PDB file of C-alpha atoms in Angstrom:
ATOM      1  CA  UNK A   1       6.864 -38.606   4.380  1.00  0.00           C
ATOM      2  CA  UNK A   2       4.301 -39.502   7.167  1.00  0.00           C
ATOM      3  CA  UNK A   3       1.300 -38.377   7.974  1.00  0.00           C
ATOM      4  CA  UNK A   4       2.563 -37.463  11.227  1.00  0.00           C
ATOM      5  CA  UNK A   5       5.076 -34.139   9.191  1.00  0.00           C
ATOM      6  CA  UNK A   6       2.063 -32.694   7.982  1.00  0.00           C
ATOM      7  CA  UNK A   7       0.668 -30.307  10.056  1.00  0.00           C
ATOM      8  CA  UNK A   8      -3.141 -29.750   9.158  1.00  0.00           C
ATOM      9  CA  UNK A   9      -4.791 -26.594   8.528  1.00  0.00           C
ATOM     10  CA  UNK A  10      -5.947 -24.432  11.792  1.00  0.00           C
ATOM     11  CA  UNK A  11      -8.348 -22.009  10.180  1.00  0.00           C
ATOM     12  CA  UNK A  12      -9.730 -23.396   6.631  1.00  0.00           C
ATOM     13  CA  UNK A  13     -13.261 -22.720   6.759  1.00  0.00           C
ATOM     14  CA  UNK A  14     -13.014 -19.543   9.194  1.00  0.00           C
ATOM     15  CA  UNK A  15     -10.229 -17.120   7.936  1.00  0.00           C
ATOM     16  CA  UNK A  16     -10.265 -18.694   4.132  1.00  0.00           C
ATOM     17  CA  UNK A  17     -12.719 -20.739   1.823  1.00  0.00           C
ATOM     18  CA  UNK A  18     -12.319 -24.700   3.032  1.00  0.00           C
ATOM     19  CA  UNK A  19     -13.241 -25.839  -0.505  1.00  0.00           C
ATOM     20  CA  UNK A  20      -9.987 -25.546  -2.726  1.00  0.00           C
ATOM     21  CA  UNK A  21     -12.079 -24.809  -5.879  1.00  0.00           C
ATOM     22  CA  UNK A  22     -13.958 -21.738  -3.609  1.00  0.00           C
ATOM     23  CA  UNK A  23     -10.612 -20.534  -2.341  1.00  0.00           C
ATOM     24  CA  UNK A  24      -8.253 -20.656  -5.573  1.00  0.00           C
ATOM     25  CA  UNK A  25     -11.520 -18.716  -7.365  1.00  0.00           C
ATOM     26  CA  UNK A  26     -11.066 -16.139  -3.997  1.00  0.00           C
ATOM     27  CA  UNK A  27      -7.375 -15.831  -4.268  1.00  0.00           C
ATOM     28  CA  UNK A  28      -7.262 -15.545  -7.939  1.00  0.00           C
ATOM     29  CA  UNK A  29      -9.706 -12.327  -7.261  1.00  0.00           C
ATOM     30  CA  UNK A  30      -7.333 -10.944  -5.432  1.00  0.00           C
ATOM     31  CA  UNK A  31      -4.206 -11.557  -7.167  1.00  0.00           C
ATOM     32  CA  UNK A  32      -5.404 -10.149 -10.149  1.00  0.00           C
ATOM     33  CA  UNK A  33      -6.240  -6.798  -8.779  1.00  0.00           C
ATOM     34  CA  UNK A  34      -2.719  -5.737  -8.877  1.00  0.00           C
ATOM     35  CA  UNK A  35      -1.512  -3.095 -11.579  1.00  0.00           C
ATOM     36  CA  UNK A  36       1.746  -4.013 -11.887  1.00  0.00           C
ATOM     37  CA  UNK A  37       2.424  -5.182 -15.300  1.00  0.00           C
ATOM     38  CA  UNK A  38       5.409  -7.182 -15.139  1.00  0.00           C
ATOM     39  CA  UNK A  39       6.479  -9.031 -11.710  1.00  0.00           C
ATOM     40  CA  UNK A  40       9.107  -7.319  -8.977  1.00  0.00           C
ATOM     41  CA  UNK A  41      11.793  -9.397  -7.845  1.00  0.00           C
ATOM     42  CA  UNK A  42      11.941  -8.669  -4.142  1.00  0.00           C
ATOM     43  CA  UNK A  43      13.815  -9.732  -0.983  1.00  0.00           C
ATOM     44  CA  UNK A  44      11.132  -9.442   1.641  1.00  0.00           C
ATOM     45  CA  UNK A  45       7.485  -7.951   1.841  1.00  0.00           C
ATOM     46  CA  UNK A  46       5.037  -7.574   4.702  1.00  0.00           C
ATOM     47  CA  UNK A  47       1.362  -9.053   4.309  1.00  0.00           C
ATOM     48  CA  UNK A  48      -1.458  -8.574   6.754  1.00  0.00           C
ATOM     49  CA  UNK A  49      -2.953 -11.715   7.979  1.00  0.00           C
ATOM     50  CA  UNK A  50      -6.717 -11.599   8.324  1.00  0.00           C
ATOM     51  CA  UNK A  51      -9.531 -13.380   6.999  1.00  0.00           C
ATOM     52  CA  UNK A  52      -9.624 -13.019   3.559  1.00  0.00           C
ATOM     53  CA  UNK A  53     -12.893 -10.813   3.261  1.00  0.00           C
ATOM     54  CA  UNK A  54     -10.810  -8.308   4.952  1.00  0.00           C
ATOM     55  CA  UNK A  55      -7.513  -8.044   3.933  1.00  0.00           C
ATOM     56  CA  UNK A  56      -7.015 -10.890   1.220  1.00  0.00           C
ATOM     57  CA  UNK A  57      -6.885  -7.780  -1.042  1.00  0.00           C
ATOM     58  CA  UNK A  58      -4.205  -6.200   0.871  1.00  0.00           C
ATOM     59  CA  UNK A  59      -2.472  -9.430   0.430  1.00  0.00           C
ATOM     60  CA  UNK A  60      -3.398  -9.397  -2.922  1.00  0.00           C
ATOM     61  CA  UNK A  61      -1.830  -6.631  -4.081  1.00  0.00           C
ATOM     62  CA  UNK A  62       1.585  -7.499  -2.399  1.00  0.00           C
ATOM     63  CA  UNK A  63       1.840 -11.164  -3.726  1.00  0.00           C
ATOM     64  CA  UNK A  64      -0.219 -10.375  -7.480  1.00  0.00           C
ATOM     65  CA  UNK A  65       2.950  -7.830  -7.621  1.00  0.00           C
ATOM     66  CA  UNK A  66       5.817 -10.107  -6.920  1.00  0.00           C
ATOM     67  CA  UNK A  67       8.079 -12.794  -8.324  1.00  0.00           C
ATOM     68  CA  UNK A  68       6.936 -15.626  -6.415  1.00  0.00           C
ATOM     69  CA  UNK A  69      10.569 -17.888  -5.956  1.00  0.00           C
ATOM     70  CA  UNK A  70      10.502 -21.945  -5.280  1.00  0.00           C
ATOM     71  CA  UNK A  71      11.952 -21.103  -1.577  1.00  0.00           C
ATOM     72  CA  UNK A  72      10.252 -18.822   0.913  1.00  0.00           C
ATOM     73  CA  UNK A  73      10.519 -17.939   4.808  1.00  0.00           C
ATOM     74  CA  UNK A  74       7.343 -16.624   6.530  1.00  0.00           C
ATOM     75  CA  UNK A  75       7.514 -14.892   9.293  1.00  0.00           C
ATOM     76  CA  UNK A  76       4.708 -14.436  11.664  1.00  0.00           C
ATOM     77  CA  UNK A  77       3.949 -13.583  15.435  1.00  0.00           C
ATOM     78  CA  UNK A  78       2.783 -16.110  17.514  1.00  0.00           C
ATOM     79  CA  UNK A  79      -0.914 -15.142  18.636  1.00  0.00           C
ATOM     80  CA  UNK A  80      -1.229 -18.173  21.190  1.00  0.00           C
ATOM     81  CA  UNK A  81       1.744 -17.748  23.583  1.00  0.00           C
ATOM     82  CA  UNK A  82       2.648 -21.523  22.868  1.00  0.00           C
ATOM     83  CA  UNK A  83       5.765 -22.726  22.281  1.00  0.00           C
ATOM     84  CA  UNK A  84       9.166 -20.927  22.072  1.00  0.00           C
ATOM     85  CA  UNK A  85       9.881 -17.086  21.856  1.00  0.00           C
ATOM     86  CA  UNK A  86      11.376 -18.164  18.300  1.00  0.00           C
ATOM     87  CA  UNK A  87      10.049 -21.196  17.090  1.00  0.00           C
ATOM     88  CA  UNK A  88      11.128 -23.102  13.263  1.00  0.00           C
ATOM     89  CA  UNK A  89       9.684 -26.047  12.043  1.00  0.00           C
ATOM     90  CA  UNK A  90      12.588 -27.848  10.145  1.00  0.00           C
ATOM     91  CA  UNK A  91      10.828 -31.271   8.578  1.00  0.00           C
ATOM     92  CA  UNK A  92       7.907 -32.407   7.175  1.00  0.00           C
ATOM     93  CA  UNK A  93       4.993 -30.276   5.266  1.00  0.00           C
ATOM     94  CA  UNK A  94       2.479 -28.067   5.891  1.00  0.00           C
ATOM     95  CA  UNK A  95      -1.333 -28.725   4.037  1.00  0.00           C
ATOM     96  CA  UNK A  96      -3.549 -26.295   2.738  1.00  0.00           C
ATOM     97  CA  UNK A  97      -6.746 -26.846   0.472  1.00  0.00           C
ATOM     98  CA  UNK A  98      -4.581 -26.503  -2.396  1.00  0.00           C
ATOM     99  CA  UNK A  99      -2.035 -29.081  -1.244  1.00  0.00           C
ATOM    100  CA  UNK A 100       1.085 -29.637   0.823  1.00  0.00           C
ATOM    101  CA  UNK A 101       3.613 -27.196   1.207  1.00  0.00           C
ATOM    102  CA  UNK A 102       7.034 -28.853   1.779  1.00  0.00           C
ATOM    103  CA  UNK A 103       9.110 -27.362   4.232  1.00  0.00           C
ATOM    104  CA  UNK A 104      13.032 -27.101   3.305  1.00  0.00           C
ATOM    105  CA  UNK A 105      14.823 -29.086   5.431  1.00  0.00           C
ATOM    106  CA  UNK A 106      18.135 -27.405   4.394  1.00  0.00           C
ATOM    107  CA  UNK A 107      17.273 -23.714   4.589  1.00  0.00           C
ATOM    108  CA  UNK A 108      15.418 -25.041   8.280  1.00  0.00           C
ATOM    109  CA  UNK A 109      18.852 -26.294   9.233  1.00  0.00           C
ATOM    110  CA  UNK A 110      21.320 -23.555   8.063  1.00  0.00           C
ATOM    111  CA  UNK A 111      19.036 -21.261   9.832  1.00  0.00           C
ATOM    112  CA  UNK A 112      19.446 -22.879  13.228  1.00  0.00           C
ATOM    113  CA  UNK A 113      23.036 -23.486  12.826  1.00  0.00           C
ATOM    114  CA  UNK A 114      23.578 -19.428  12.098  1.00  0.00           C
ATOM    115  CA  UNK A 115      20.936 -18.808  14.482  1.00  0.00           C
ATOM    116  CA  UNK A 116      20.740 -20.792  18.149  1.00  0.00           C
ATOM    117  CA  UNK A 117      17.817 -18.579  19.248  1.00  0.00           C
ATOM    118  CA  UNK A 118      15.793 -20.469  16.953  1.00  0.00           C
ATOM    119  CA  UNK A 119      14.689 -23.525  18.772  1.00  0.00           C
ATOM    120  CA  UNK A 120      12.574 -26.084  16.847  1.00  0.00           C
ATOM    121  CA  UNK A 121       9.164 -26.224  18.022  1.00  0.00           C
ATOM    122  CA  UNK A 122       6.298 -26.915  15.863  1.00  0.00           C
ATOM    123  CA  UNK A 123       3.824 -25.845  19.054  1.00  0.00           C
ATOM    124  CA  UNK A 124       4.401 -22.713  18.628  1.00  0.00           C
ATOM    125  CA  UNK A 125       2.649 -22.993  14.760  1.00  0.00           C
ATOM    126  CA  UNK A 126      -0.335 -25.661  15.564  1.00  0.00           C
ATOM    127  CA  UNK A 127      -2.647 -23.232  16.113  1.00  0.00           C
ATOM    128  CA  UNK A 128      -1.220 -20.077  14.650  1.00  0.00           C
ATOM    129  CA  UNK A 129      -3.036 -18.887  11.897  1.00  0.00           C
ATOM    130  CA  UNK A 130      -0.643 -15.613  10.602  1.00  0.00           C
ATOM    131  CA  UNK A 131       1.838 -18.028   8.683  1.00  0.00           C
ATOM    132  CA  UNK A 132      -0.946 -20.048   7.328  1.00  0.00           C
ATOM    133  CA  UNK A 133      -3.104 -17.714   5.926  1.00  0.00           C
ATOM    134  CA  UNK A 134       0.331 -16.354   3.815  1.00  0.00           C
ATOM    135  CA  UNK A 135       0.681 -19.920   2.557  1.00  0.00           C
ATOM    136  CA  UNK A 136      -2.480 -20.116  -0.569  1.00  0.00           C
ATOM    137  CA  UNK A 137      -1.235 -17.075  -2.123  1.00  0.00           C
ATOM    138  CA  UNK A 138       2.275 -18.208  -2.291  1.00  0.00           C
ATOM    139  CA  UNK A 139       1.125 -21.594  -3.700  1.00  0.00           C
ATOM    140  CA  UNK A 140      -1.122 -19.991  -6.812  1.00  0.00           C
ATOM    141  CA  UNK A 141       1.916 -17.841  -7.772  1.00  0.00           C
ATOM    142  CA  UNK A 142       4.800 -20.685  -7.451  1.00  0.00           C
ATOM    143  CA  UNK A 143       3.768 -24.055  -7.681  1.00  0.00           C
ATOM    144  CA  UNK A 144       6.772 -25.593  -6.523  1.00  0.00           C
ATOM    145  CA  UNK A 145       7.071 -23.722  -3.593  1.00  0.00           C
ATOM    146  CA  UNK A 146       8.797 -24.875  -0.485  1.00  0.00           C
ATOM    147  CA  UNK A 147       8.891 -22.670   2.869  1.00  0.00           C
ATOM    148  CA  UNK A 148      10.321 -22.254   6.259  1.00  0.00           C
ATOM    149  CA  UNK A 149       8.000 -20.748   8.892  1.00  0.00           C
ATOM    150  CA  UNK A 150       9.363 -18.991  11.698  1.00  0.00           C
ATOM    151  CA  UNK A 151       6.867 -17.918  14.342  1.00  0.00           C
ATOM    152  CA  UNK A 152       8.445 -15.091  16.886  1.00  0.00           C
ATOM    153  CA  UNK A 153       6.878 -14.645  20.322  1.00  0.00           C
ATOM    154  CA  UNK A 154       9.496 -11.979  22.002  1.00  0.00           C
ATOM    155  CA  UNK A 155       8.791  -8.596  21.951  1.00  0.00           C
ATOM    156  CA  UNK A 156      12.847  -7.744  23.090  1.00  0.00           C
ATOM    157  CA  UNK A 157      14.740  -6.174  19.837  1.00  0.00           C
ATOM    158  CA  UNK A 158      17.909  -7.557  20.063  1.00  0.00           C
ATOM    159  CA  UNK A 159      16.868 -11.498  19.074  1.00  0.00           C
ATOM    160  CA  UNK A 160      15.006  -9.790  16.206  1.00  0.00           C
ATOM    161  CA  UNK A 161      17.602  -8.069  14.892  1.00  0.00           C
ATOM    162  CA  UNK A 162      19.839 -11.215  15.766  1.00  0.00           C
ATOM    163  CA  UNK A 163      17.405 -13.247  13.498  1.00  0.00           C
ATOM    164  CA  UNK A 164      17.155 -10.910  10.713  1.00  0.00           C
ATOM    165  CA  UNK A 165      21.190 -11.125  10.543  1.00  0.00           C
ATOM    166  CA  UNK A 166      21.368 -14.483  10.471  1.00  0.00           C
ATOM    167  CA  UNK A 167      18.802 -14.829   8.250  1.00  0.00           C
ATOM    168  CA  UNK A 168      20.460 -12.499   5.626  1.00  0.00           C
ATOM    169  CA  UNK A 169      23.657 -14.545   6.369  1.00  0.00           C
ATOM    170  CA  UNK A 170      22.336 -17.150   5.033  1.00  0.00           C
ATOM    171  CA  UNK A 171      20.663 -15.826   1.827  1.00  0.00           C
ATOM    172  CA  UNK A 172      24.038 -14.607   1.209  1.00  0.00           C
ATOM    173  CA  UNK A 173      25.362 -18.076   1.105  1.00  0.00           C
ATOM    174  CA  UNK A 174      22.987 -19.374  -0.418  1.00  0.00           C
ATOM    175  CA  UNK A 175      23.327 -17.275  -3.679  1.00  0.00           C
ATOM    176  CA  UNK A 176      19.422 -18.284  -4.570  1.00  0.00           C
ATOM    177  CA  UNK A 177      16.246 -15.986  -4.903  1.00  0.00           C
ATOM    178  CA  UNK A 178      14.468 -16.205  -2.000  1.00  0.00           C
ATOM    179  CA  UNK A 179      11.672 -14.006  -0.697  1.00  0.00           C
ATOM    180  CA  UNK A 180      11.192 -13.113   3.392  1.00  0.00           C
ATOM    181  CA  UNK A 181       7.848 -12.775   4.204  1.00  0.00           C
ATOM    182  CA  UNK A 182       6.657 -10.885   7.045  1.00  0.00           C
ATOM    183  CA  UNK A 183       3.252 -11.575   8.211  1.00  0.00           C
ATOM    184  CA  UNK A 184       1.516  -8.607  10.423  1.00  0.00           C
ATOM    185  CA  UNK A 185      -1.431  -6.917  10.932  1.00  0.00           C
ATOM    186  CA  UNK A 186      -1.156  -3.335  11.680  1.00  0.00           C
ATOM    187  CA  UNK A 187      -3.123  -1.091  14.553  1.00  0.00           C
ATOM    188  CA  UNK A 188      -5.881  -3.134  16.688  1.00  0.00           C
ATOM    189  CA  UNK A 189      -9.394  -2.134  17.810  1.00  0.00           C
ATOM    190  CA  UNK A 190      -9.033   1.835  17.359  1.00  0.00           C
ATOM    191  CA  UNK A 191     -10.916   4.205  15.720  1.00  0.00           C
ATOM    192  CA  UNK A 192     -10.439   4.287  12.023  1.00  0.00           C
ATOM    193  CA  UNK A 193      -9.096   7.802  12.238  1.00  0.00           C
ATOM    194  CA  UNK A 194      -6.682   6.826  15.186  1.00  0.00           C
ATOM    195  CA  UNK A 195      -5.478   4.005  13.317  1.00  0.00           C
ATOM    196  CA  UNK A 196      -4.484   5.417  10.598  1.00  0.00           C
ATOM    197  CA  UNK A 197      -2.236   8.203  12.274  1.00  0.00           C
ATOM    198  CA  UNK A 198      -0.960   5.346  13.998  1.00  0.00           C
ATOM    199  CA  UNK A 199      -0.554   3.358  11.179  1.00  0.00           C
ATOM    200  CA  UNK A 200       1.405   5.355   8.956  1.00  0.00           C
ATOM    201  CA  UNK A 201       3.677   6.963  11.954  1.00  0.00           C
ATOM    202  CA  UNK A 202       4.727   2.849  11.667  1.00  0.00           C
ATOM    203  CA  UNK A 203       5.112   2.657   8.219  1.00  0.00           C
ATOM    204  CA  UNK A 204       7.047   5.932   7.898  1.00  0.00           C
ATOM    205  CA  UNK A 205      10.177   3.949   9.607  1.00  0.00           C
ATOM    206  CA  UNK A 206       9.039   0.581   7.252  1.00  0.00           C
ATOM    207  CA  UNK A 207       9.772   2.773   3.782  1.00  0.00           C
ATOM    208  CA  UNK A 208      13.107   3.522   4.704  1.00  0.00           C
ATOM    209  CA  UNK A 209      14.142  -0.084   6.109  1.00  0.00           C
ATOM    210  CA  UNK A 210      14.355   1.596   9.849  1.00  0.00           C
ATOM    211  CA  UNK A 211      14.115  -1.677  11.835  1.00  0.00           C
ATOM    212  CA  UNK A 212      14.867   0.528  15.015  1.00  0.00           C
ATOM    213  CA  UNK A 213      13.076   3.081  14.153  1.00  0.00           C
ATOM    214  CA  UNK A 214       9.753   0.528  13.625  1.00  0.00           C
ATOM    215  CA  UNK A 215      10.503  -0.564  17.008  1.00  0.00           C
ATOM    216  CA  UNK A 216      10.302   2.618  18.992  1.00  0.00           C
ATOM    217  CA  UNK A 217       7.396   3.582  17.501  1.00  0.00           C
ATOM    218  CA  UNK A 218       5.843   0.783  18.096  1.00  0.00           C
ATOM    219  CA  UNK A 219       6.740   0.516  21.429  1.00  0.00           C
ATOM    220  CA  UNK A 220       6.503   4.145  22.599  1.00  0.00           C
ATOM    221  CA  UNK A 221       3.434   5.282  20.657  1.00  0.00           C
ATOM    222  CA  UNK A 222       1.433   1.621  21.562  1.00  0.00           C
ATOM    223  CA  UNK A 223       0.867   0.366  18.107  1.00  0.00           C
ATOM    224  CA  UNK A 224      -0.666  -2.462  18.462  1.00  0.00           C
ATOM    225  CA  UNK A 225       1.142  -4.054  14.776  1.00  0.00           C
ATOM    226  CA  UNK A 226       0.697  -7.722  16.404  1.00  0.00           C
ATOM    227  CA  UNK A 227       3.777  -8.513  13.399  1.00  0.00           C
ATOM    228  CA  UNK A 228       6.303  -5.745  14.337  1.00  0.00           C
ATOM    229  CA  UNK A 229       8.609  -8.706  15.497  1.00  0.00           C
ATOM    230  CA  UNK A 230       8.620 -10.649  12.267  1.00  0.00           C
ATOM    231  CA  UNK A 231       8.694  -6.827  10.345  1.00  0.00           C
ATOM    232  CA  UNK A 232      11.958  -6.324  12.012  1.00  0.00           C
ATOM    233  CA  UNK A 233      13.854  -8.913  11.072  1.00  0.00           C
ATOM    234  CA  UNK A 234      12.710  -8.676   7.813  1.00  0.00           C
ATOM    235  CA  UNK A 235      14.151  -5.488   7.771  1.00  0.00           C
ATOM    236  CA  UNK A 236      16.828  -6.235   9.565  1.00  0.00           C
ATOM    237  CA  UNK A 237      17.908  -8.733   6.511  1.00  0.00           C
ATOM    238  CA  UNK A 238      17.005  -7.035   3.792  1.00  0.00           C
ATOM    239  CA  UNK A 239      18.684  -4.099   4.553  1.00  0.00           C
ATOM    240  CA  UNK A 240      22.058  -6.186   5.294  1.00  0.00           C
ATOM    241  CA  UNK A 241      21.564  -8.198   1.810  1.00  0.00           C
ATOM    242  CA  UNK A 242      21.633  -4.855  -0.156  1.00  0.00           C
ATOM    243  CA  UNK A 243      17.968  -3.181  -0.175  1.00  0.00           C
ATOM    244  CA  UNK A 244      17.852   0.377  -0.015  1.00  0.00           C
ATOM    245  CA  UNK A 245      13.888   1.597   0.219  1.00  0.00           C
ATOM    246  CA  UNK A 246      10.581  -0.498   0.658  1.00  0.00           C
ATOM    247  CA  UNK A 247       6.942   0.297  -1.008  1.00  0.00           C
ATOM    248  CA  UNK A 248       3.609   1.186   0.373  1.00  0.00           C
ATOM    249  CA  UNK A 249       1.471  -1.075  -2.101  1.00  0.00           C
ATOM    250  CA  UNK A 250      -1.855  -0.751  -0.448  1.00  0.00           C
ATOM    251  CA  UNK A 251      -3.165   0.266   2.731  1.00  0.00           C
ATOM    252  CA  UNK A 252      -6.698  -0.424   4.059  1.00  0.00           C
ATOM    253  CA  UNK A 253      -8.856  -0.798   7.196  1.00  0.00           C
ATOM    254  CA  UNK A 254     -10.977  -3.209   8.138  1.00  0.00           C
ATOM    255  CA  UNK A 255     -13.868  -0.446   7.925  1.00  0.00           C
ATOM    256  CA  UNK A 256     -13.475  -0.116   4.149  1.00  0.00           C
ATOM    257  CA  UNK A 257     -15.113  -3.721   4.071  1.00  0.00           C
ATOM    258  CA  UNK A 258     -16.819  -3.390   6.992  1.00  0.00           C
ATOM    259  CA  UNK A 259     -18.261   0.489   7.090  1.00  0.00           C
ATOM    260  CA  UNK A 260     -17.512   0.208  10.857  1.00  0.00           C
ATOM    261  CA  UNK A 261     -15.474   2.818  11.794  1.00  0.00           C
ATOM    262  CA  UNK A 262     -15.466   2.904  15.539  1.00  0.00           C
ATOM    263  CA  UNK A 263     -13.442  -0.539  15.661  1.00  0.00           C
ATOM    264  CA  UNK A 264     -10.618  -1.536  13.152  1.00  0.00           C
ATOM    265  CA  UNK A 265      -7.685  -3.470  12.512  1.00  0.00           C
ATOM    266  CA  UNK A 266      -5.464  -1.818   9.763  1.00  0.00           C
ATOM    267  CA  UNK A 267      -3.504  -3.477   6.677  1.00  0.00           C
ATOM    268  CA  UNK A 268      -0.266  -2.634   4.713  1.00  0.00           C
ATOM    269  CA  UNK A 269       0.698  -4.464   2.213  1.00  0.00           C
ATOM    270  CA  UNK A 270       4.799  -3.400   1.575  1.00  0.00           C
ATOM    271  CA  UNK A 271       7.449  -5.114  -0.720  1.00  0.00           C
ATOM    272  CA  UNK A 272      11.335  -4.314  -0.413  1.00  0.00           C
ATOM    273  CA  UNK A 273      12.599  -4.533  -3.990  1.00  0.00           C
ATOM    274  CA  UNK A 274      15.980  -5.925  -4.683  1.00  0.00           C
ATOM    275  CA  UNK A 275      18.542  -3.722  -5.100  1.00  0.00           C
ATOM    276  CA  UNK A 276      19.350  -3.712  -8.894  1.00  0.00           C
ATOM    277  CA  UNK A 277      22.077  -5.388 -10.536  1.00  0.00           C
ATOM    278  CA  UNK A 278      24.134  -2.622 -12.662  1.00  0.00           C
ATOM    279  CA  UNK A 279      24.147  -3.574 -16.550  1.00  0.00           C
ATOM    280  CA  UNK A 280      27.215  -4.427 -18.522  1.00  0.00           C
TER     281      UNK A 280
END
């Protein structure tokens, strides 16, 4: 593999310790914080984004919960505008302070083929910090993970839905354990009593795998959940591979770190357990 695959980290040092020894002692914090006793096999979750010092908990709790498998897609939005509406990175690896993250060439390929929305563009992800930030957690819980990201810049609900098909499609086929990760922060830059109203009139649709229902709300009550795209499909597939209900692990605001209440962003942390296999 050459240098040229691996795509370098955008925010190490800003949004997550730079020093691998500072950040797997951070992430460790957080993992551990979860109750759960023994691990949930999921099919996809939703994990906010942030710096760490604000929502790494919230991540935290959703990750520290889970079965972590060798093979995961992340799903984020696409905060710079760059690239295209629904851009995959097929090839190469992605580095972190804890080491490179291979991407799976395969998965990457049998998505496209399913999928000709997605267009390969590894633009879109340069700069784009909402996949990234997923990626450190994922690597202290499965050390021989592998990845595709995904980074989705339409706000239109048919391609989501279209991607969250195909993407179940291909599970399907696939026959392995593999985890969808949706990457989103929720409501932006409210009040921390506004947001949460907001918040939870958006998760209400979440719990019961209502990928239309997500989108209205978001959409017609303006909340501002910058991953409601990569929620969707998420959704979207789950619900076609078999899941019935998703879980509310944690919710937070940004004010619980920061005390300031006038201004937040809020954070759910949600898994979608996998629909359970009937005993002999």
């Amino acid at each position: 593999m050459t240098a040229t695959h691996v795509r370098q980290p955008a925010v190490a040092g800003r949004f997550y310790p730079r020093d691998p020894n500072d950040l797997r002692e951070e992430v460790h914090t957080y993992l551990s914080q979860t109750p759960r006793q023994k691990p949930v096999r999921a099919l996809g979750c939703i994990a906010p984004h942030a710096g760490y010092m604000y929502s790494g908990h919230v991540a935290g709790a959703v990750f520290g919960g889970l079965e972590i498998p060798p093979l995961c897609l992340v799903l984020c939005p696409n905060h710079t505008g760059k690239g295209r509406p629904l851009a995959i990175v097929g090839e190469g690896a992605w580095e972190t302070p804890l080491g490179e993250v291979a991407i799976d060439s395969g998965m990457a390929a049998a998505l496209r083929q399913r999928c000709p929305l997605l267009q390969e563009d590894s633009s879109a992800h340069r700069s784009e910090h909402a996949a990234e930030v997923e990626l450190p957690f994922l690597q202290l819980r499965q050390p021989q993970l592998r990845f595709v990201p995904i980074a989705l810049g339409t706000g239109q609900f048919e391609p989501l839905e279209q991607l969250g098909e195909a993407i179940a499609d291909v599970i399907a086929e696939k026959k392995d354990y593999i985890l969808i990760v949706a990457s989103s922060d929720m409501n932006h830059y409210e009040s921390d009593a506004v947001t949460r109203v907001k918040d939870h009139s958006a998760i209400e649709p979440i719990l019961v795998l209502d990928a239309r229902g997500l989108y209205d709300v978001v959409t017609q009550q303006h909340v501002s959940m910058c991953g409601f795209g990569p929620a969707v499909a998420m959704l979207t597939a789950t619900k076609k591979l078999g899941a019935t209900c998703a879980e509310l692990v944690k919710y937070a605001t940004s004010g619980d770190v920061s005390g300031d209440r006038d201004l937040v962003v809020g954070y759910a942390g949600v898994i979608v357990p996998a629909p359970q296999v009937p005993g002999p």
